[in-house]
Amino acid sequence: MTEAATARDTHVFDAALALTDHGAGRYTGHTHPAYANMVGPFGGTTAATLLRAVERHPERLGDPLSLTVNFAGPIADGPFDVAATVTRGNRSTQHWALTQTQGESVTTTATAVFGLPRPGWTSTELPLPDVPRPEDLSPAVMPVPWAQNYDLRYVTGALPDADSGERADSTSTLWVGHVPARPLDFTALAAMCDVFYPRIFLRRGAFVPAGTVSLTIYFHAPADVLAEHGDDAVLATARAAHFGNGYFDQTARLWGRGGELLATGHQLVYFKG
Amino acid sequence: MTEAATARDTHVFDAALALTDHGAGRYTGHTHPAYANMVGPFGGTTAATLLRAVERHPERLGDPLSLTVNFAGPIADGPFDVAATVTRGNRSTQHWALTQTQGESVTTTATAVFGLPRPGWTSTELPLPDVPRPEDLSPAVMPVPWAQNYDLRYVTGALPDADSGERADSTSTLWVGHVPARPLDFTALAAMCDVFYPRIFLRRGAFVPAGTVSLTIYFHAPADVLAEHGDDAVLATARAAHFGNGYFDQTARLWGRGGELLATGHQLVYFKG
């Protein structure tokens, strides 16, 4: 067992995802101060926690193929409940519905598709961009608690400052790794799909209230590719297509250093201004 | 009232989306032979039907912002039930959970976010591609029943034939309109996000079994922009990022002729081979 593999048992990310299993798809968890965002928890942790609930369910078949998380209401610091139900399954795929609640309030809903890998024709159409290696870039300083658990090395589109001004392109491209190191798995990959600060900050060169409304992730790499990836950095890029009526979308792509497309993520984000 | 506006009351698309309201968010509907696919109904009609169920609900607030539809199991030709529930709402947004069933079987699950438009900062980052006008292109022949209800004029990536061979790029770009003409609205736009035949056909130059597993749509245009669009054609483009383990993803973008980005769609698709 490598040092990185040992790290998973005690890593703060896994502490944030810790769930107590009450049987019949019912779990309790607790927000973790290390993954706090400006308001409430980092959405990536919420997505990963819901994925973890399915992974721990005794009826779970195979690995995640897709996950949609709807951030329905604020999550207060403190305990929460998760309910995970199989809505439909066959021998190769399984559909899940998930609800996260605090008291009587639904904070988050999600659906997930899991399935057995079916080896076959493979092609990655979108190649790893031509970017500097993470070793040749400096870690960014990000002034929110959750970002302290990541090593974020921007190729382009770092967090704007007072002098940034408006930009015509919302692209951010960066290398992402865990601090401390932790091997990549489906939950870590899900959280990394939400590692981008809101694209509106970059376009406007200013901070405005913003938060993800709905997040969808497609998992392209099977478990053996993730295991081989280990704790190496992930190249992550995100861009918006449209801003308007107080919402914008974002499309994200995450690759391994060898060019394997690990996941694609899409989200709709609320913003003021 | 224009001819096109009148058309909506009697259009075959609306006949396919017809629901009987049984109160408390419960509806019944019936698959429509005009929107049959190779197996079961056209997925775009299923997505539009679930959206219509929310639109008809007396508690519905505002217009669709996002929709995720999970195609959990086969839909048999015949009647079906739809249940729509508000999971969480506030003064400006509303989260919905939807289930389509046939007998005891869940065929489809969905989540949707609706909301009131909040006019503010607007920018489209992805412009309408430089393409010929629909008037200068010929309608394609597509050998499935549902496609007979659309005027499909390919700019690139038309359905392959026996001589096509493999291709390195999965992009299809086409103009889409209703046959007969019908004004664009949210349900029509949702269905158009699924108007692309499976990308694997284009890459391999061959037909293999394939079907959408999960579809997510972000609605960028508010109702007044759709109303202004009328029954004009929509420019639709789609491309896959990765094929592997029996699944591929697809990102779609739909614009109006004037360059307004109407919707973006994402899906995960099962394929054999």
Coordinates of C-alpha atoms in Angstrom, one line a residue:
Chain A
M1 CA 0.0 0.0 0.0
T2 CA 1.4 3.4 -1.0
E3 CA 1.5 6.4 1.3
A4 CA -1.3 8.0 -0.8
A5 CA -3.5 5.0 -0.5
T6 CA -3.1 5.0 3.3
A7 CA -4.0 8.7 3.3
R8 CA -7.6 8.0 2.2
D9 CA -8.5 6.4 5.5
T10 CA -7.7 9.5 7.5
H11 CA -8.0 12.3 4.9
V12 CA -10.0 15.4 5.8
F13 CA -12.0 14.9 2.6
D14 CA -13.2 11.5 3.8
A15 CA -13.9 13.0 7.2
A16 CA -16.2 15.5 5.5
L17 CA -18.0 12.6 3.6
A18 CA -18.4 10.5 6.8
L19 CA -21.9 9.0 7.0
T20 CA -23.5 6.9 9.7
D21 CA -25.6 4.1 8.1
H22 CA -29.0 3.6 9.7
G23 CA -30.1 0.9 7.2
A24 CA -32.7 1.0 4.4
G25 CA -30.8 3.8 2.6
R26 CA -30.9 6.2 5.5
Y27 CA -27.7 8.0 6.6
T28 CA -26.8 10.9 8.8
G29 CA -23.8 13.2 8.3
H30 CA -22.4 16.5 9.4
T31 CA -21.0 19.5 7.6
H32 CA -17.2 19.8 8.1
P33 CA -15.7 23.2 8.9
A34 CA -12.7 22.4 6.7
Y35 CA -15.0 22.4 3.6
A36 CA -16.9 25.6 4.4
N37 CA -17.6 28.0 1.6
M38 CA -18.6 31.7 1.7
V39 CA -22.1 30.5 2.8
G40 CA -22.7 26.9 3.8
P41 CA -20.5 24.0 2.6
F42 CA -18.5 23.7 -0.6
G43 CA -21.0 22.2 -3.2
G44 CA -18.4 19.7 -4.3
T45 CA -18.4 18.1 -0.9
T46 CA -22.2 17.9 -1.0
A47 CA -22.2 16.2 -4.4
A48 CA -19.5 13.8 -3.1
T49 CA -21.4 13.0 0.1
L50 CA -24.5 12.0 -1.9
L51 CA -22.4 9.8 -4.2
R52 CA -20.8 8.2 -1.2
A53 CA -24.2 7.4 0.2
V54 CA -24.9 5.3 -2.9
E55 CA -21.4 3.8 -2.9
R56 CA -22.0 2.6 0.7
H57 CA -25.5 1.2 0.0
P58 CA -25.6 -2.6 0.1
E59 CA -27.7 -2.8 -3.2
R60 CA -25.2 -0.6 -5.2
L61 CA -24.3 -2.1 -8.6
G62 CA -21.0 -1.0 -10.2
D63 CA -19.7 2.5 -10.4
P64 CA -21.1 6.0 -11.1
L65 CA -21.9 6.9 -14.6
S66 CA -23.8 10.2 -14.0
L67 CA -24.8 12.3 -11.1
T68 CA -27.2 15.3 -11.0
V69 CA -27.3 17.4 -7.8
N70 CA -29.9 20.1 -7.3
F71 CA -29.0 22.7 -4.6
A72 CA -32.5 23.4 -3.5
G73 CA -32.0 25.4 -0.4
P74 CA -29.3 26.6 2.0
I75 CA -27.4 23.9 4.1
A76 CA -26.8 25.1 7.7
D77 CA -23.6 24.1 9.5
G78 CA -24.5 21.0 11.4
P79 CA -26.1 17.6 11.0
F80 CA -28.1 16.4 8.0
D81 CA -30.0 13.3 6.8
V82 CA -29.5 11.5 3.5
A83 CA -32.0 9.1 1.9
A84 CA -31.0 7.0 -1.0
T85 CA -33.4 4.8 -3.0
V86 CA -33.1 2.6 -6.1
T87 CA -35.7 3.8 -8.6
R88 CA -35.0 1.2 -11.3
G89 CA -32.3 -1.3 -12.1
N90 CA -31.4 -4.1 -14.4
R91 CA -28.4 -6.4 -14.6
S92 CA -26.0 -3.7 -15.9
T93 CA -27.4 -0.3 -14.7
Q94 CA -29.1 1.2 -11.7
H95 CA -31.0 4.5 -11.2
W96 CA -30.9 6.2 -7.8
A97 CA -32.9 9.1 -6.2
L98 CA -31.3 10.9 -3.3
T99 CA -32.6 13.6 -0.8
Q100 CA -30.6 15.5 1.7
T101 CA -32.6 17.1 4.5
Q102 CA -32.1 19.2 7.6
G103 CA -35.1 18.8 9.9
E104 CA -38.2 19.1 7.7
S105 CA -36.4 21.0 4.9
V106 CA -35.1 19.5 1.8
T107 CA -31.7 21.1 1.1
T108 CA -30.6 19.0 -1.8
T109 CA -32.0 16.5 -4.3
A110 CA -30.0 14.2 -6.6
T111 CA -30.3 11.5 -9.1
A112 CA -27.5 9.1 -10.1
V113 CA -26.9 6.3 -12.6
F114 CA -24.5 3.5 -11.6
G115 CA -23.5 0.7 -13.8
L116 CA -21.1 -2.1 -14.6
P117 CA -18.3 -1.1 -17.0
R118 CA -18.7 -2.7 -20.4
P119 CA -15.3 -2.6 -22.2
G120 CA -15.6 -1.7 -25.9
W121 CA -14.9 1.0 -28.4
T122 CA -13.0 3.9 -26.8
S123 CA -12.1 7.3 -28.1
T124 CA -11.4 10.7 -26.5
E125 CA -12.4 13.4 -28.8
L126 CA -11.4 16.4 -26.7
P127 CA -7.6 16.1 -26.0
L128 CA -5.7 17.4 -23.0
P129 CA -4.9 21.1 -23.8
D130 CA -1.3 22.0 -24.3
V131 CA -0.5 23.5 -20.9
P132 CA 2.6 23.8 -18.6
R133 CA 3.1 21.0 -16.1
P134 CA 1.9 21.6 -12.6
E135 CA 5.5 21.5 -11.3
D136 CA 6.2 24.6 -13.4
L137 CA 3.3 26.6 -11.9
S138 CA 2.7 28.2 -8.5
P139 CA -0.2 27.3 -6.1
A140 CA -2.9 30.0 -6.0
V141 CA -4.2 31.6 -2.8
M142 CA -8.0 31.2 -2.5
P143 CA -9.6 33.0 0.5
V144 CA -12.3 30.3 1.3
P145 CA -11.8 27.4 3.8
W146 CA -12.6 24.6 1.4
A147 CA -9.9 25.7 -1.1
Q148 CA -7.2 25.2 1.6
N149 CA -7.7 21.4 1.0
Y150 CA -6.7 21.7 -2.7
D151 CA -3.5 22.6 -4.5
L152 CA -4.8 24.9 -7.3
R153 CA -2.3 25.9 -10.0
Y154 CA -3.9 28.2 -12.6
V155 CA -2.8 28.1 -16.2
T156 CA -5.3 30.8 -17.0
G157 CA -8.3 32.5 -15.4
A158 CA -7.1 32.8 -11.8
L159 CA -9.3 34.6 -9.3
P160 CA -9.6 38.3 -10.3
D161 CA -8.4 41.1 -8.1
A162 CA -9.3 44.8 -7.8
D163 CA -7.4 45.6 -11.0
S164 CA -8.6 42.8 -13.2
G165 CA -11.5 44.6 -15.0
E166 CA -14.0 42.8 -17.3
R167 CA -12.9 39.9 -19.6
A168 CA -14.5 38.6 -22.7
D169 CA -13.7 34.9 -22.0
S170 CA -14.8 33.0 -18.9
T171 CA -12.3 30.2 -19.2
S172 CA -10.3 29.0 -16.2
T173 CA -7.8 26.2 -16.6
L174 CA -5.9 24.8 -13.7
W175 CA -4.2 21.8 -12.2
V176 CA -5.9 20.5 -9.1
G177 CA -4.6 18.2 -6.4
H178 CA -5.5 17.3 -2.8
V179 CA -3.7 18.8 0.2
P180 CA -2.5 16.6 1.7
A181 CA -2.2 14.1 -1.1
R182 CA -5.1 11.6 -1.6
P183 CA -5.7 9.1 -4.3
L184 CA -8.3 10.0 -6.9
D185 CA -11.7 8.1 -6.7
F186 CA -15.2 8.9 -7.9
T187 CA -16.1 11.0 -4.9
A188 CA -12.9 13.1 -5.2
L189 CA -13.5 13.5 -8.9
A190 CA -17.1 14.6 -8.3
A191 CA -16.0 17.3 -5.9
M192 CA -13.3 18.5 -8.3
C193 CA -16.0 19.1 -11.0
D194 CA -17.1 22.0 -8.7
V195 CA -13.6 23.4 -7.9
F196 CA -14.1 26.5 -10.1
Y197 CA -15.1 29.8 -8.6
P198 CA -18.1 31.4 -10.3
R199 CA -17.4 32.3 -13.9
I200 CA -19.2 35.6 -13.5
F201 CA -16.4 36.8 -11.2
L202 CA -13.9 36.4 -14.1
R203 CA -16.2 38.0 -16.7
R204 CA -17.0 41.1 -14.6
G205 CA -13.7 41.3 -12.7
A206 CA -15.8 41.6 -9.5
F207 CA -17.3 39.4 -6.8
V208 CA -21.1 39.2 -6.8
P209 CA -23.3 36.7 -4.8
A210 CA -23.5 33.4 -6.8
G211 CA -24.2 29.8 -6.1
T212 CA -24.8 26.6 -8.0
V213 CA -28.4 25.6 -8.6
S214 CA -27.9 22.3 -10.4
L215 CA -24.8 20.3 -11.2
T216 CA -24.5 17.3 -13.5
I217 CA -21.4 15.1 -13.8
Y218 CA -20.6 12.3 -16.3
F219 CA -17.9 9.9 -15.1
H220 CA -15.8 8.8 -18.1
A221 CA -12.9 7.0 -16.4
P222 CA -13.6 3.5 -14.9
A223 CA -12.3 2.6 -11.5
D224 CA -9.1 1.0 -12.8
V225 CA -8.1 4.3 -14.6
L226 CA -8.7 6.3 -11.4
A227 CA -6.7 3.8 -9.4
E228 CA -3.8 4.1 -11.9
H229 CA -4.1 7.9 -11.7
G230 CA -3.2 7.8 -8.0
D231 CA -2.8 11.2 -6.3
D232 CA -1.4 13.0 -9.4
A233 CA -2.8 16.4 -10.3
V234 CA -5.9 16.7 -12.5
L235 CA -6.1 19.3 -15.4
A236 CA -9.5 21.0 -15.0
T237 CA -11.0 23.6 -17.3
A238 CA -14.4 25.4 -17.3
R239 CA -16.2 27.9 -19.4
A240 CA -19.7 29.5 -19.5
A241 CA -21.8 29.6 -22.7
H242 CA -24.4 32.2 -21.6
F243 CA -25.1 34.7 -18.8
G244 CA -28.6 36.2 -18.5
N245 CA -31.7 36.5 -16.3
G246 CA -29.6 36.0 -13.3
Y247 CA -28.1 32.6 -14.3
F248 CA -25.2 31.3 -16.2
D249 CA -24.1 27.8 -17.2
Q250 CA -20.7 26.2 -17.0
T251 CA -19.1 23.3 -18.8
A252 CA -16.1 21.6 -17.1
R253 CA -13.6 19.0 -18.3
L254 CA -11.1 17.1 -16.2
W255 CA -8.2 15.1 -17.6
G256 CA -5.3 13.1 -16.2
R257 CA -1.8 14.1 -17.2
G258 CA -1.7 11.3 -19.8
G259 CA -4.6 12.8 -21.7
E260 CA -7.4 10.5 -20.3
L261 CA -10.7 12.4 -20.0
L262 CA -11.8 11.6 -16.4
A263 CA -15.1 13.5 -16.1
T264 CA -17.1 16.3 -17.6
G265 CA -19.3 18.5 -15.5
H266 CA -22.1 21.0 -16.2
Q267 CA -23.8 23.4 -14.0
L268 CA -26.3 26.2 -13.8
V269 CA -25.4 29.0 -11.4
Y270 CA -27.4 31.7 -9.9
F271 CA -25.9 35.2 -9.7
K272 CA -26.9 38.7 -8.7
G273 CA -26.0 41.8 -10.8
Chain B
M1 CA -53.0 35.6 -33.7
T2 CA -50.6 34.2 -36.4
E3 CA -51.2 31.0 -38.2
A4 CA -48.2 29.6 -36.3
A5 CA -49.7 30.5 -32.9
T6 CA -53.0 28.8 -33.9
A7 CA -51.1 25.7 -34.9
R8 CA -50.0 25.0 -31.3
D9 CA -53.6 24.1 -30.2
T10 CA -53.8 21.3 -32.7
H11 CA -50.2 20.4 -33.4
V12 CA -49.2 16.7 -33.3
F13 CA -46.4 17.7 -30.8
D14 CA -49.0 19.0 -28.4
A15 CA -51.1 15.9 -29.0
A16 CA -48.1 13.8 -27.9
L17 CA -47.7 15.9 -24.8
A18 CA -51.4 15.7 -23.8
L19 CA -51.9 14.9 -20.1
T20 CA -55.1 14.4 -18.1
D21 CA -54.8 16.1 -14.8
H22 CA -56.0 14.0 -11.8
G23 CA -55.0 16.7 -9.2
A24 CA -52.2 16.7 -6.6
G25 CA -49.5 16.5 -9.3
R26 CA -50.8 13.3 -10.8
Y27 CA -51.3 13.0 -14.5
T28 CA -51.9 10.3 -17.1
G29 CA -50.7 10.4 -20.7
H30 CA -50.2 8.1 -23.7
T31 CA -47.3 7.5 -26.1
H32 CA -48.1 8.9 -29.6
P33 CA -47.3 6.8 -32.7
A34 CA -46.1 9.9 -34.6
Y35 CA -43.2 10.3 -32.1
A36 CA -42.1 6.6 -32.0
N37 CA -38.4 5.9 -32.1
M38 CA -36.6 2.7 -33.1
V39 CA -37.6 1.3 -29.7
G40 CA -40.2 3.2 -27.6
P41 CA -40.9 6.9 -27.9
F42 CA -38.5 9.7 -28.9
G43 CA -36.7 10.8 -25.7
G44 CA -37.3 14.4 -26.6
T45 CA -41.0 13.9 -26.3
T46 CA -40.6 12.2 -22.9
A47 CA -38.5 15.1 -21.6
A48 CA -41.1 17.6 -23.0
T49 CA -44.0 15.7 -21.4
L50 CA -42.4 15.8 -18.0
L51 CA -41.8 19.5 -18.4
R52 CA -45.4 20.0 -19.5
A53 CA -46.6 18.2 -16.3
V54 CA -44.8 20.9 -14.2
E55 CA -46.0 23.7 -16.5
R56 CA -49.6 22.6 -15.9
H57 CA -49.2 22.2 -12.2
P58 CA -51.2 24.9 -10.3
E59 CA -48.2 25.6 -7.9
R60 CA -45.7 26.1 -10.7
L61 CA -43.6 29.3 -10.3
G62 CA -42.1 30.9 -13.4
D63 CA -40.4 29.2 -16.2
P64 CA -37.9 26.3 -16.6
L65 CA -34.3 26.9 -15.8
S66 CA -33.0 23.4 -15.8
L67 CA -34.3 19.9 -16.4
T68 CA -32.6 16.5 -15.9
V69 CA -34.4 13.4 -17.3
N70 CA -33.1 9.9 -16.4
F71 CA -34.3 7.2 -18.9
A72 CA -34.5 4.4 -16.3
G73 CA -36.2 1.7 -18.3
P74 CA -38.1 1.0 -21.5
I75 CA -41.4 2.8 -22.2
A76 CA -43.9 0.6 -23.8
D77 CA -46.4 2.0 -26.4
G78 CA -49.5 2.8 -24.4
P79 CA -50.6 4.7 -21.3
F80 CA -48.4 6.1 -18.5
D81 CA -48.6 7.9 -15.2
V82 CA -46.7 11.0 -14.2
A83 CA -46.3 12.3 -10.7
A84 CA -44.9 15.9 -10.1
T85 CA -43.9 17.1 -6.6
V86 CA -42.4 20.4 -5.4
T87 CA -39.3 19.4 -3.3
R88 CA -38.4 22.9 -2.2
G89 CA -39.3 26.5 -3.2
N90 CA -38.8 30.1 -2.3
R91 CA -40.0 33.4 -3.8
S92 CA -37.9 33.1 -6.9
T93 CA -37.1 29.5 -7.6
Q94 CA -38.8 26.1 -7.3
H95 CA -37.4 22.6 -7.4
W96 CA -39.4 19.7 -8.7
A97 CA -39.1 15.9 -8.7
L98 CA -41.0 13.9 -11.4
T99 CA -41.6 10.2 -12.0
Q100 CA -43.1 8.5 -15.0
T101 CA -44.4 5.0 -14.4
Q102 CA -46.2 2.2 -16.3
G103 CA -48.0 -0.1 -13.9
E104 CA -45.5 -0.7 -11.1
S105 CA -42.4 0.1 -13.1
V106 CA -40.6 3.4 -13.0
T107 CA -39.7 4.2 -16.6
T108 CA -38.3 7.7 -16.1
T109 CA -37.2 10.0 -13.3
A110 CA -36.6 13.7 -13.6
T111 CA -35.7 16.8 -11.6
A112 CA -36.5 20.4 -12.7
V113 CA -35.7 23.9 -11.5
F114 CA -38.2 26.6 -12.4
G115 CA -37.9 30.3 -11.5
L116 CA -38.9 33.8 -12.2
P117 CA -36.7 35.7 -14.7
R118 CA -34.4 38.2 -13.0
P119 CA -33.3 40.7 -15.7
G120 CA -29.6 41.7 -15.3
W121 CA -26.2 41.4 -16.9
T122 CA -26.4 39.4 -20.2
S123 CA -23.7 38.0 -22.4
T124 CA -23.5 35.1 -24.8
E125 CA -20.0 33.7 -24.9
L126 CA -20.5 31.1 -27.6
P127 CA -21.7 32.8 -30.8
L128 CA -23.9 31.3 -33.5
P129 CA -21.5 29.4 -35.9
D130 CA -21.0 30.8 -39.4
V131 CA -23.3 28.5 -41.3
P132 CA -25.5 28.7 -44.4
R133 CA -29.2 29.8 -44.0
P134 CA -31.8 27.0 -43.7
E135 CA -33.3 28.3 -46.9
D136 CA -30.1 27.3 -48.8
L137 CA -30.0 23.7 -47.5
S138 CA -32.2 20.6 -48.2
P139 CA -34.2 18.7 -45.7
A140 CA -32.7 15.4 -44.6
V141 CA -34.5 12.1 -44.8
M142 CA -34.5 10.3 -41.4
P143 CA -36.0 6.8 -41.3
V144 CA -37.7 7.0 -37.9
P145 CA -41.3 8.1 -37.2
W146 CA -40.5 11.0 -34.8
A147 CA -38.2 12.7 -37.3
Q148 CA -41.1 13.1 -39.8
N149 CA -42.3 15.9 -37.4
Y150 CA -39.2 17.9 -37.9
D151 CA -37.5 19.7 -40.8
L152 CA -33.9 18.8 -40.4
R153 CA -31.3 20.6 -42.6
Y154 CA -27.8 19.4 -41.9
V155 CA -24.8 21.8 -42.3
T156 CA -22.5 19.0 -41.3
G157 CA -22.7 15.5 -39.8
A158 CA -25.8 14.1 -41.5
L159 CA -26.8 10.5 -40.8
P160 CA -24.1 8.2 -42.2
D161 CA -24.8 5.7 -45.0
A162 CA -23.1 2.4 -46.0
D163 CA -20.2 4.3 -47.6
S164 CA -19.5 6.8 -44.8
G165 CA -16.7 5.0 -42.9
E166 CA -15.3 6.1 -39.6
R167 CA -14.9 9.8 -38.8
A168 CA -12.6 11.6 -36.2
D169 CA -15.2 14.2 -35.3
S170 CA -18.6 13.6 -33.9
T171 CA -20.1 17.0 -34.6
S172 CA -23.5 17.4 -36.2
T173 CA -24.8 20.9 -37.0
L174 CA -28.3 21.4 -38.4
W175 CA -31.3 23.7 -38.6
V176 CA -34.4 22.3 -37.0
G177 CA -38.0 23.3 -37.4
H178 CA -41.4 21.7 -36.7
V179 CA -43.4 20.1 -39.5
P180 CA -46.0 21.5 -39.7
A181 CA -44.8 24.9 -38.3
R182 CA -45.3 25.5 -34.6
P183 CA -44.1 28.3 -32.4
L184 CA -41.1 27.6 -30.2
D185 CA -41.7 27.3 -26.4
F186 CA -40.0 25.5 -23.6
T187 CA -41.4 22.1 -24.3
A188 CA -40.5 22.3 -28.0
L189 CA -37.0 23.5 -27.1
A190 CA -36.5 20.6 -24.6
A191 CA -37.4 18.1 -27.3
M192 CA -35.1 19.8 -29.8
C193 CA -32.2 19.3 -27.4
D194 CA -32.6 15.5 -28.1
V195 CA -33.0 15.8 -31.9
F196 CA -29.5 14.4 -32.7
Y197 CA -29.1 10.8 -33.7
P198 CA -26.4 9.0 -31.5
R199 CA -22.9 10.4 -32.1
I200 CA -21.5 6.9 -32.2
F201 CA -23.2 6.4 -35.6
L202 CA -21.2 9.3 -37.0
R203 CA -17.8 8.3 -35.5
R204 CA -18.2 4.6 -36.6
G205 CA -20.1 5.2 -39.8
A206 CA -22.4 2.4 -38.6
F207 CA -25.6 1.8 -36.7
V208 CA -25.3 0.2 -33.3
P209 CA -27.9 -0.1 -30.5
A210 CA -27.8 3.1 -28.5
G211 CA -30.1 5.1 -26.2
T212 CA -29.9 8.1 -23.9
V213 CA -29.4 7.3 -20.2
S214 CA -29.6 10.8 -18.7
L215 CA -30.3 14.2 -20.3
T216 CA -29.8 17.6 -18.8
I217 CA -31.1 20.9 -20.3
Y218 CA -30.3 24.4 -19.3
F219 CA -32.9 27.0 -20.6
H220 CA -31.1 30.2 -21.4
A221 CA -33.8 32.1 -23.3
P222 CA -36.7 33.6 -21.3
A223 CA -40.3 33.2 -22.5
D224 CA -40.4 36.6 -24.3
V225 CA -37.3 35.6 -26.4
L226 CA -39.0 32.3 -27.3
A227 CA -42.2 34.1 -28.2
E228 CA -40.3 36.5 -30.5
H229 CA -38.5 33.5 -32.1
G230 CA -41.9 32.3 -33.3
D231 CA -41.7 29.2 -35.6
D232 CA -38.4 30.1 -37.2
A233 CA -35.7 27.3 -37.5
V234 CA -33.3 26.7 -34.6
L235 CA -29.5 26.1 -35.3
A236 CA -28.5 23.0 -33.3
T237 CA -25.1 21.5 -32.9
A238 CA -23.9 18.6 -30.8
R239 CA -20.6 16.8 -30.1
A240 CA -19.2 14.1 -27.9
A241 CA -16.2 14.5 -25.7
H242 CA -15.5 10.8 -24.9
F243 CA -16.6 7.3 -25.8
G244 CA -15.7 4.3 -23.6
N245 CA -17.1 1.5 -21.4
G246 CA -20.2 1.4 -23.5
Y247 CA -21.2 5.1 -22.9
F248 CA -20.6 8.4 -24.5
D249 CA -21.5 12.0 -23.6
Q250 CA -22.9 14.7 -25.9
T251 CA -23.0 18.5 -25.5
A252 CA -25.6 20.4 -27.6
R253 CA -26.2 24.1 -28.2
L254 CA -29.2 25.6 -29.8
W255 CA -29.4 29.2 -31.1
G256 CA -31.9 31.4 -32.8
R257 CA -31.0 32.9 -36.2
G258 CA -30.2 36.2 -34.6
G259 CA -27.5 34.6 -32.4
E260 CA -29.4 34.2 -29.2
L261 CA -28.4 31.1 -27.3
L262 CA -31.7 29.4 -26.5
A263 CA -30.6 26.3 -24.6
T264 CA -27.7 24.0 -24.0
G265 CA -28.2 20.2 -23.5
H266 CA -26.0 17.5 -22.2
Q267 CA -26.5 13.7 -22.3
L268 CA -25.0 10.4 -21.4
V269 CA -25.8 7.7 -24.0
Y270 CA -25.5 3.9 -23.8
F271 CA -24.1 2.1 -26.8
K272 CA -23.1 -1.4 -27.8
G273 CA -19.9 -2.2 -29.6

